[in-house]
Short mmCIF file of C-alpha atoms in Angstrom, two decimals:
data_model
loop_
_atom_site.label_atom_id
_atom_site.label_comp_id
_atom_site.label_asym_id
_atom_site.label_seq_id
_atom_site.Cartn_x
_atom_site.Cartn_y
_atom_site.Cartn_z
CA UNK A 182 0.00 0.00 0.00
CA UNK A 183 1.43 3.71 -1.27
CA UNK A 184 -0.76 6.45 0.41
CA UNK A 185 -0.76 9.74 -0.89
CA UNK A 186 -2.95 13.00 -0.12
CA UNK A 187 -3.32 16.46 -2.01
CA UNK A 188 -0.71 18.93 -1.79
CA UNK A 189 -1.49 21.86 0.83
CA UNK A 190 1.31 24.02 2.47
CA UNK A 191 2.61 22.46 4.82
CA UNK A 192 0.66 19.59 5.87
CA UNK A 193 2.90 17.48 4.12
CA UNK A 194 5.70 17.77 6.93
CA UNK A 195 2.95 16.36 9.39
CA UNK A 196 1.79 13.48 7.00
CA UNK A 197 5.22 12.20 6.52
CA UNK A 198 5.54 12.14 9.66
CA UNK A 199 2.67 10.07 10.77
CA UNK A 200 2.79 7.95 8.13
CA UNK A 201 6.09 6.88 8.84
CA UNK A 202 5.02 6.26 12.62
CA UNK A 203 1.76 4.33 11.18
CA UNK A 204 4.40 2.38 8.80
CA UNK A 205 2.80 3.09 5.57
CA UNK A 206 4.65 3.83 2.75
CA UNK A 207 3.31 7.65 2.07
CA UNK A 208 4.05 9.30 -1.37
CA UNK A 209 3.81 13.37 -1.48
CA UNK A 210 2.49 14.77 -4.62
CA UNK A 211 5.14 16.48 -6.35
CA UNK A 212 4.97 20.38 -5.69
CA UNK A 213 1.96 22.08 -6.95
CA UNK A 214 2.72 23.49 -10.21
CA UNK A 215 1.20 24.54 -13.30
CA UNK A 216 0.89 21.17 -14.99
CA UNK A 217 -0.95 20.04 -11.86
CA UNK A 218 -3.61 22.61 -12.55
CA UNK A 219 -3.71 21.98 -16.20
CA UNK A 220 -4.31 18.12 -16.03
CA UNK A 221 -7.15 18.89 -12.80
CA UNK A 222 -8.66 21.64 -15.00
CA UNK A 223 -9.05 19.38 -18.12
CA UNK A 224 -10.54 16.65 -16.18
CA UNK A 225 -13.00 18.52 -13.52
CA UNK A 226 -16.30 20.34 -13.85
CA UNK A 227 -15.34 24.21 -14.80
CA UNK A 228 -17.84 25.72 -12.27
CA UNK A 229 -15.79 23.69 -9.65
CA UNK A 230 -13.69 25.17 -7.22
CA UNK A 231 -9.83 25.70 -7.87
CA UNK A 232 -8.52 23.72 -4.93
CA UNK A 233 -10.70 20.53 -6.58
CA UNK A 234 -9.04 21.10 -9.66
CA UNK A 235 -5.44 21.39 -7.97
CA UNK A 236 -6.55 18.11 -5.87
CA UNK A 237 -6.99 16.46 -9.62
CA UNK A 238 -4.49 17.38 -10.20
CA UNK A 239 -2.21 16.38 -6.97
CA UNK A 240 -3.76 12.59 -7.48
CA UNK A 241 -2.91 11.84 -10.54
CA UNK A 242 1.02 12.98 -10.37
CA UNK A 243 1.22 10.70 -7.27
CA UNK A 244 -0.25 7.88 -9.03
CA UNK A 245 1.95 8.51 -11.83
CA UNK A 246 4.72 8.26 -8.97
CA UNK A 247 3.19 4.87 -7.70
CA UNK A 248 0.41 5.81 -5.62
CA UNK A 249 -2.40 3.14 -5.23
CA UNK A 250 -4.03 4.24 -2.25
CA UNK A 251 -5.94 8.19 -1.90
CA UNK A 252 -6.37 9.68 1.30
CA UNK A 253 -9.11 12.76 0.98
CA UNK A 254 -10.45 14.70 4.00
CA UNK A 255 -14.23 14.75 4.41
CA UNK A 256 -16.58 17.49 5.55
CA UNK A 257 -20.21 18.94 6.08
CA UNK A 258 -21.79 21.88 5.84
CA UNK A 259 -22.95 24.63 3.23
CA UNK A 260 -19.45 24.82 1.56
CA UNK A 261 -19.25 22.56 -1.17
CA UNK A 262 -15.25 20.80 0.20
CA UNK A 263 -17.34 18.23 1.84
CA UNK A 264 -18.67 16.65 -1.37
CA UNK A 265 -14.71 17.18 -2.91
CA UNK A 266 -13.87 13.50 -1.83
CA UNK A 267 -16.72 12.02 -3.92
CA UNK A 268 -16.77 13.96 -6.85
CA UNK A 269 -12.64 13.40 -7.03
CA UNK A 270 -13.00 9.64 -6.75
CA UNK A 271 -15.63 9.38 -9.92
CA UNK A 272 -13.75 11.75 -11.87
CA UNK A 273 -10.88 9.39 -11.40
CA UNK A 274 -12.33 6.06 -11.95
CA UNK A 275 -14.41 7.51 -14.93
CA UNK A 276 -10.60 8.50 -16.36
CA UNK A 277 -9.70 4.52 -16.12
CA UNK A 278 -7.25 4.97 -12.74
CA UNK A 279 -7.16 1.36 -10.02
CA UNK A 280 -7.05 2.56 -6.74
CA UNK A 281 -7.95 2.43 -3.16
CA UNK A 282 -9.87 5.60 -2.16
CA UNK A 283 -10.30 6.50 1.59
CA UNK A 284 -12.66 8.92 3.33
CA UNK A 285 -11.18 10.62 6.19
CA UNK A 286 -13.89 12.54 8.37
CA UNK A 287 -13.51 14.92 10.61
CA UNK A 288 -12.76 13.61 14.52
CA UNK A 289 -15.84 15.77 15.94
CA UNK A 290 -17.85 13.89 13.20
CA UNK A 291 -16.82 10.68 15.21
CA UNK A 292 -13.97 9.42 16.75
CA UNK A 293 -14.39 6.11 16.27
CA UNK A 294 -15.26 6.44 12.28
CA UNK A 295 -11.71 8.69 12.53
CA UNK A 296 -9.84 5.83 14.23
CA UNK A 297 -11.26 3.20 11.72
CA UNK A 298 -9.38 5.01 8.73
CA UNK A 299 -6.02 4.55 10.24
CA UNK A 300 -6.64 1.25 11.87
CA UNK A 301 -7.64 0.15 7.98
CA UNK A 302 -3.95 1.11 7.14
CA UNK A 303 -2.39 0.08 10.16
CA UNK A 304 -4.30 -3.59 11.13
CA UNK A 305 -3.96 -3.34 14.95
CA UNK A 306 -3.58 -0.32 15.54
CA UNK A 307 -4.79 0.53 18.97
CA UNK A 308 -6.90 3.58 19.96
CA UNK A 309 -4.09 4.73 22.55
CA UNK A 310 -1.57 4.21 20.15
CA UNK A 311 -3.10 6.27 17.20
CA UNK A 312 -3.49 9.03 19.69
CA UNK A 313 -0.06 9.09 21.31
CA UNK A 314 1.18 9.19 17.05
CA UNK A 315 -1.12 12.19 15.99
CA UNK A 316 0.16 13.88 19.24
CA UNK A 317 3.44 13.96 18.52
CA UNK A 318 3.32 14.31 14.56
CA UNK A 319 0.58 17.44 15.31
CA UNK A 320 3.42 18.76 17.76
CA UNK A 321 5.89 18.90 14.60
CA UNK A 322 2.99 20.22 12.41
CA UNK A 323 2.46 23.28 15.06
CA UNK A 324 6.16 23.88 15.14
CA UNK A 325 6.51 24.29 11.27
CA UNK A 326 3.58 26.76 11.72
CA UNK A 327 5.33 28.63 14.46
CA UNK A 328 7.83 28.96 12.12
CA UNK A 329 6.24 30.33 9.03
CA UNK A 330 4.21 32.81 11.01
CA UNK A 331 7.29 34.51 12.38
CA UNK A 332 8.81 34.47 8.89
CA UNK A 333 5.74 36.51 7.53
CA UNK A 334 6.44 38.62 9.87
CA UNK A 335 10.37 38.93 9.53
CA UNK A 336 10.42 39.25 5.57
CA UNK A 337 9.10 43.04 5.57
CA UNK A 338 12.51 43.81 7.49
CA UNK A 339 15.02 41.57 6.12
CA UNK A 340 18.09 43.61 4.95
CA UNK A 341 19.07 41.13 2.40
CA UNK A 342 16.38 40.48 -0.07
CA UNK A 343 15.08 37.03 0.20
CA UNK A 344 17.46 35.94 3.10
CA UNK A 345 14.43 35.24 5.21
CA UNK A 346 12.84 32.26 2.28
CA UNK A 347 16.56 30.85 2.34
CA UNK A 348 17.08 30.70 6.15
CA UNK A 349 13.29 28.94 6.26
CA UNK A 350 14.46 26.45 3.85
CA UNK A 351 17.01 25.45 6.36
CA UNK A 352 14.91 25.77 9.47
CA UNK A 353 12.42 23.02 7.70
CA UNK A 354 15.31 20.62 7.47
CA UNK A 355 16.42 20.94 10.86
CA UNK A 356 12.50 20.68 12.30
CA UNK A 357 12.10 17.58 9.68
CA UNK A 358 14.70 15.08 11.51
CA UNK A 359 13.89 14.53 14.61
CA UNK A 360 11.37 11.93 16.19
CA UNK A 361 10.54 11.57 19.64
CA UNK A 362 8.79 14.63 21.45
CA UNK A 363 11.91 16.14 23.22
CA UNK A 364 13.46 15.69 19.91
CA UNK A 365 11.30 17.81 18.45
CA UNK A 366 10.92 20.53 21.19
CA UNK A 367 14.41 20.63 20.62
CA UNK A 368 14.75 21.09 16.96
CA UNK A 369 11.79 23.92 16.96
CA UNK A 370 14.15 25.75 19.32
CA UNK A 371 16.63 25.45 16.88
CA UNK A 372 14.97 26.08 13.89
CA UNK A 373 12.98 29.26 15.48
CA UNK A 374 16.78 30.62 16.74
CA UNK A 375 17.88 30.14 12.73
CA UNK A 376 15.02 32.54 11.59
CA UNK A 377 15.76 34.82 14.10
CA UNK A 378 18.82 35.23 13.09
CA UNK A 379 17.96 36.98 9.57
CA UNK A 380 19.89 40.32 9.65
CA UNK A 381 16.47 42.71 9.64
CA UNK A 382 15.92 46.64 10.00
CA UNK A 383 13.64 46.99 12.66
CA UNK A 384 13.67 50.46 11.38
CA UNK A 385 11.90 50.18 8.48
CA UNK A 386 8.75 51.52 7.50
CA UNK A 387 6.38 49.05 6.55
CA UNK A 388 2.62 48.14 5.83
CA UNK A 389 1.01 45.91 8.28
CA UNK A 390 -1.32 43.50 5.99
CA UNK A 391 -3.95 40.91 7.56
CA UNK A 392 -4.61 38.00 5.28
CA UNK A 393 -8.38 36.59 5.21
CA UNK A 394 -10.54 33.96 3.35
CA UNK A 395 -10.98 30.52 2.07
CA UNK A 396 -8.19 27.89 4.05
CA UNK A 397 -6.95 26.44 0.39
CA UNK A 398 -5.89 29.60 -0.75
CA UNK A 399 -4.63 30.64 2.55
CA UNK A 400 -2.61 27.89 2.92
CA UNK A 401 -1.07 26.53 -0.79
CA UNK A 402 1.50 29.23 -1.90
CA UNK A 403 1.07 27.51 -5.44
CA UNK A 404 -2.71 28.61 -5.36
CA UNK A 405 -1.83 32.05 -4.69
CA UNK A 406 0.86 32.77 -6.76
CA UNK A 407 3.16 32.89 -3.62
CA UNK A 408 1.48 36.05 -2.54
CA UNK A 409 3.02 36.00 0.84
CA UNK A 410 6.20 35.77 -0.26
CA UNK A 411 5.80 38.99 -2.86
CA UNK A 412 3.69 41.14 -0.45
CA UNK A 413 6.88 40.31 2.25
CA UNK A 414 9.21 41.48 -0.53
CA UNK A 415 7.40 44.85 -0.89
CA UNK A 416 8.10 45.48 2.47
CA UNK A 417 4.83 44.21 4.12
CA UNK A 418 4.79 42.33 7.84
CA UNK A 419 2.02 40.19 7.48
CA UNK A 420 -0.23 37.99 9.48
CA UNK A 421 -2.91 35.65 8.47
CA UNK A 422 -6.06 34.14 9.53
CA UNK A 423 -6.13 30.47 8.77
CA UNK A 424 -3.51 28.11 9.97
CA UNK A 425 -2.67 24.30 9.22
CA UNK A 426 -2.77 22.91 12.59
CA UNK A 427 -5.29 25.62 13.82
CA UNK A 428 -7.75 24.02 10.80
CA UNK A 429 -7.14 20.62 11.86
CA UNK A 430 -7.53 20.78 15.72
CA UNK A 431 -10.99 19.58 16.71
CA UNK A 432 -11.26 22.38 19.45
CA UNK A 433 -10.23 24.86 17.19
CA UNK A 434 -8.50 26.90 19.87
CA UNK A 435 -6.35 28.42 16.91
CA UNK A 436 -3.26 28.77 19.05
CA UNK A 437 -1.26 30.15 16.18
CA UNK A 438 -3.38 32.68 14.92
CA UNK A 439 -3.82 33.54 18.83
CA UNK A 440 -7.84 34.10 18.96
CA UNK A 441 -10.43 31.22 19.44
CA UNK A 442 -12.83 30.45 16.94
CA UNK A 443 -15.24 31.65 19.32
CA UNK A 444 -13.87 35.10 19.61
CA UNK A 445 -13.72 35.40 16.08
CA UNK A 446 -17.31 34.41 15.73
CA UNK A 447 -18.12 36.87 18.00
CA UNK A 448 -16.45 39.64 16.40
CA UNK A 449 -18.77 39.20 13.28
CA UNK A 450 -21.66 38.76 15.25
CA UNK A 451 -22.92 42.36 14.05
CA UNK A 452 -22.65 41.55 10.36
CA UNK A 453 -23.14 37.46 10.00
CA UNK A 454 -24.55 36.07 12.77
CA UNK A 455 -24.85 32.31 11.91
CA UNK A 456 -22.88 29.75 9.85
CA UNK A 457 -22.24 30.43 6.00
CA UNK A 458 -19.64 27.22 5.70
CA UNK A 459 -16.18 27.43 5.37
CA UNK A 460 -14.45 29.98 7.09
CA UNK A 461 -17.25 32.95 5.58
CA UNK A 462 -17.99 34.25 9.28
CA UNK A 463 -14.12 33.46 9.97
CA UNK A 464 -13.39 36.11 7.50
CA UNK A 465 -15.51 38.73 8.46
CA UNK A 466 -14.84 38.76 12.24
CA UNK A 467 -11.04 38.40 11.44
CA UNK A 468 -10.87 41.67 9.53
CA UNK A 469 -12.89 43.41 12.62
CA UNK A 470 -10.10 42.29 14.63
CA UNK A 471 -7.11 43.06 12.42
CA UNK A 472 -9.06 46.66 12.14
CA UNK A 473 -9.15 47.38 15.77
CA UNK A 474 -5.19 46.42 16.11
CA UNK A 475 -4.28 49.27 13.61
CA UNK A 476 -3.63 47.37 10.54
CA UNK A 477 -3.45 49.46 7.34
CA UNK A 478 -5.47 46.75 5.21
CA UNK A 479 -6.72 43.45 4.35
CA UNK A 480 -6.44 40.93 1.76
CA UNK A 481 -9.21 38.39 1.34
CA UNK A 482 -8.07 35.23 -0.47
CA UNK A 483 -11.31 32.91 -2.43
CA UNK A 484 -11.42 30.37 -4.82
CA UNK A 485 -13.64 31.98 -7.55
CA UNK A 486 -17.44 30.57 -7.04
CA UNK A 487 -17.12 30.14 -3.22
CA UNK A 488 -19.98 30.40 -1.81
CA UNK A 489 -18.95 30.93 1.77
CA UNK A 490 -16.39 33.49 0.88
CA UNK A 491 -18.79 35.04 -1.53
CA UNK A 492 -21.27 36.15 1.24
CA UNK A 493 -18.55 37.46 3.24
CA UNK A 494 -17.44 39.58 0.30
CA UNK A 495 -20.68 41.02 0.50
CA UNK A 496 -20.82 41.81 3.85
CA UNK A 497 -17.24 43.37 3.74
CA UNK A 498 -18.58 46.82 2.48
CA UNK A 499 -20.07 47.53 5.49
CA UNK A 500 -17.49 46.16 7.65
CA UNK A 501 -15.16 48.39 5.59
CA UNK A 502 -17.33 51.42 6.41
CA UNK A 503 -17.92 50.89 10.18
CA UNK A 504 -14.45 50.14 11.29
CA UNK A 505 -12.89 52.30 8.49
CA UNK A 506 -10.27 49.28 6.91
CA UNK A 507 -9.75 49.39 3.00
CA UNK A 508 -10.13 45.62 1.95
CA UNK A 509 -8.85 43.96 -1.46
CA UNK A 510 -10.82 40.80 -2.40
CA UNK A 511 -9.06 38.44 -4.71
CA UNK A 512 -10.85 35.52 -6.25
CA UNK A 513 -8.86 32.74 -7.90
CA UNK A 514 -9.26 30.38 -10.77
CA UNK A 515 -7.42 28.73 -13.39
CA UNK A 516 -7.88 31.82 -15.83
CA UNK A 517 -6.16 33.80 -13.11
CA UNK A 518 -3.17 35.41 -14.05
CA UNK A 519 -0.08 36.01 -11.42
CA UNK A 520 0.95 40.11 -13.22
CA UNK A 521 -2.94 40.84 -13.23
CA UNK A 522 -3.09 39.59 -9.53
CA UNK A 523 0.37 41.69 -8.46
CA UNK A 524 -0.76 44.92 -10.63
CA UNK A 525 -3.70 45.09 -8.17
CA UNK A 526 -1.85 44.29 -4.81
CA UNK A 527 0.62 46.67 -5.97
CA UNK A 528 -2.31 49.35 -6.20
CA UNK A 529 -3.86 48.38 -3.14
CA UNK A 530 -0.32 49.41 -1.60
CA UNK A 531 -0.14 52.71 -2.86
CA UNK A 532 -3.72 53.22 -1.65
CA UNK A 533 -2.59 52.57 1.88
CA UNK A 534 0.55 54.30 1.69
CA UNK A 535 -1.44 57.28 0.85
CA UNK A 536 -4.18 56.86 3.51
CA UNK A 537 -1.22 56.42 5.85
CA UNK A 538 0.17 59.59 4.83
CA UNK A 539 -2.75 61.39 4.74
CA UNK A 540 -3.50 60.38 8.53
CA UNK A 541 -0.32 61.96 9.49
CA UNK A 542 -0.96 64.73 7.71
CA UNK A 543 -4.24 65.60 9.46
CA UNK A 544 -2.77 64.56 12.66
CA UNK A 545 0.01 67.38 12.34
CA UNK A 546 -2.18 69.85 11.45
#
C-alpha cells in the first residue's frame, strides 16, 4: 500500500511524519505546479472550485509516482469541500485509474469512524496508540507553523532580499529530523533561533497587511501565486487568519493565529450572525479584529465561485465602512493570471501608503 494526499502548504511535513510512525509507505504529490492545474482543470467540472481542480491534479502525479491508495479529508456543511472526496474519486475512476480511495472525516464527526481510517492502514492499531502518534506528529505540524508565522512577519525587514525564504528552507530541514517529542521541542528551538537570526531593520517603514478567506488559498503558496512571499518582498509584515494545525484541531482553539474560533465568531456577530460554511464568518470577524489592532489593510483570499467566501465579500462593504479598513478581495481560478493579480496588490499598496500619509498629515495639522 502507497498512500498519498493532495498537496497543501505544509501539511505534508505532518503526513510524513505520521505515516512513517503508522508504517505506511506515504508518497507526497510532487509540488503544486502549473501542470498540476492543467491536467485537474481538463478533467474537472469548470464551475468547480480551484482547490478541486489542484486536488486532480495532486492525485494523478502521485499515481503517476506509484500511488495506489488516496487519502481525501471529508466534511459537512454549506461549503461545497465536503462533497470534494466524492466527486474526485468518480472523476478518477471515470478516467480509467485502479485505486484504493479512503474517506477521512472529521474527529468531531466521530472518533471512532476517525480511528477506523487509520486502523484500515495500520491492522492493529490501537486507539491509545493512534493518539499518542497524531500527538506527537501534530506537535511537529504546530512547530513548522510557528515557524512560518514569524517568517511573515520577519520578511518586511530583512536587509538582504530574500534571506528570510533561504534561512526557512534550512529551518524546515532541521524541524524535519527529529522523532521523539523532546526531539522535536528541541529542533523547533533550533529552527525558530535560525530565523531569528535573519539580519532585519527593525527600522523600516512598513505596511502591516492581515490575510483573510478561504483555508486552500490561505494555505497553498502555489494557489496564490506565492502572494506571501511577494507582499513580504514589498516590504509588508504580514499575518494571516487560517492556519494548518489551527484548521485541523478539533477544538479549534487556533493557538497560532492567537484568537479562538469563538472570539472570532463573536467579532462578526454584528454583520453574519450564523454559519455560512467554510471559514465565511471566519473572514468577516477576522478583519474586525485586524481593524481594531491598527492594521493598514486586508487581503481576502477565495477560490472563484465560493460560496462561503462570496457572502462574506458582501458583507465586507459595510465592515469596511464601520471600522474604516480598506479591503482587497481576490478571487482565484485557473484563468487567473499572477501580473494581473500583483498589478492590483501593488495598487492596493499605494492606496494605503497614501491613507497612511494622509492620517499623518491631518494629525500634524
Amino acid at each position: 500500500m502507497k498512500v498519498t494526499t493532495p498537496q497543501m502548504g505544509n501539511l505534508h511535513f505532518m503526513l510524513d511524519d505520521l505515516f512513517g510512525r503508522l508504517g505506511v509507505d506515504y508518497i507526497r504529490p510532487p509540488a503544486s505546479s502549473t501542470r498540476t492545474l492543467q491536467i485537474g482543470a481538463q478533467h474537472s467540472p469548470e464551475f468547480a472550485c480551484l482547490p478541486l481542480k489542484i486536488n486532480i491534479g495532486n492525485f494523478i502525479e502521485a499515481m503517476e509516482a506509484g500511488a495506489d491508495t488516496l487519502i481525501m479529508a471529508g466534511g459537512h456543511g454549506p461549503c461545497r469541500f465536503g462533497y470534494y472526496g466524492i466527486v474526485e474519486e468518480r472523476i478518477l475512476r471515470d478516467l480509467g485509474y485502479d485505486f484504493k480511495f479512503m474517506m477521512l472525516e472529521p474527529f468531531n464527526d466521530g472518533a471512532w469512524a476517525f480511528y477506523k481510517t487509520f486502523e484500515a492502514l495500520s491492522p492493529g492499531l490501537s486507539i491509545r496508540k493512534l493518539w499518542k502518534m497524531l500527538k506527537v506528529s501534530f506537535s511537529k505540524a504546530r512547530a513548522f507553523d510557528r515557524l512560518y508565522k514569524r517568517a511573515l512577519q520577519l520578511r518586511a525587514y530583512e536587509v538582504n532580499l530574500g534571506d528570510t525564504s533561504r534561512t526557512l528552507r534550512q529551518a524546515e530541514e532541521i524541524l524535519s529530523r527529529p522523532r521523539t517529542p523532546e526531539e522535536i521541542e528541541a529542533a523547533a528551538a533550533e529552527a525558530m533561533t535560525v530565523i531569528e537570526a535573519v539580519e532585519q531593520d527593525p527600522g523600516r517603514e512598513v505596511m502591516r497587511v492581515g490575510i483573510v478567506g478561504e483555508f486552500y488559498l490561505l494555505l497553498e503558496p502555489f494557489s496564490n501565486f506565492g502572494l506571501e512571499e511577494t507582499l513580504g518582498h514589498m516590504d509588508v509584515y504580514l499575518e494571516r487568519s487560517v492556519w494548518v494545525t489551527d484548521w485541523i484541531a478539533p477544538n479549534r482553539d487556533n493557538i497560532i493565529y492567537g484568537y479562538p474560533k469563538k472570539d472570532i465568531e463573536k467579532k462578526a456577530e454584528p454583520f453574519l450572525d450564523q454559519n455560512v460554511g467554510g471559514e465565511g464568518r471566519e473572514t468577516i470577524g477576522s478583519i474586525v479584529m485586524f481593524a481594531e489592532r491598527g492594521f493598514d489593510g486586508i487581503i481576502q483570499l477565495l477560490p472563484f465561485g465560493c460560496m462561503p467566501e462570496n457572502i462574506a465579500t458582501s458583507i465586507i462593504p459595510r465592515v469596511q465602512q464601520e471600522h474604516d479598513i480598506p479591503v482587497l478581495t481576490l478571487a482565484f481560478d485557473e484563468q487567473t493570471g499572477r501580473a494581473g493579480v500583483i498589478t492590483r496588490v501593488e495598487a492596493f499598496l499605494d492606496l494605503l501608503a497614501a491613507r497612511r500619509r494622509s492620517k499623518a498629515g491631518a494629525l500634524r495639522a
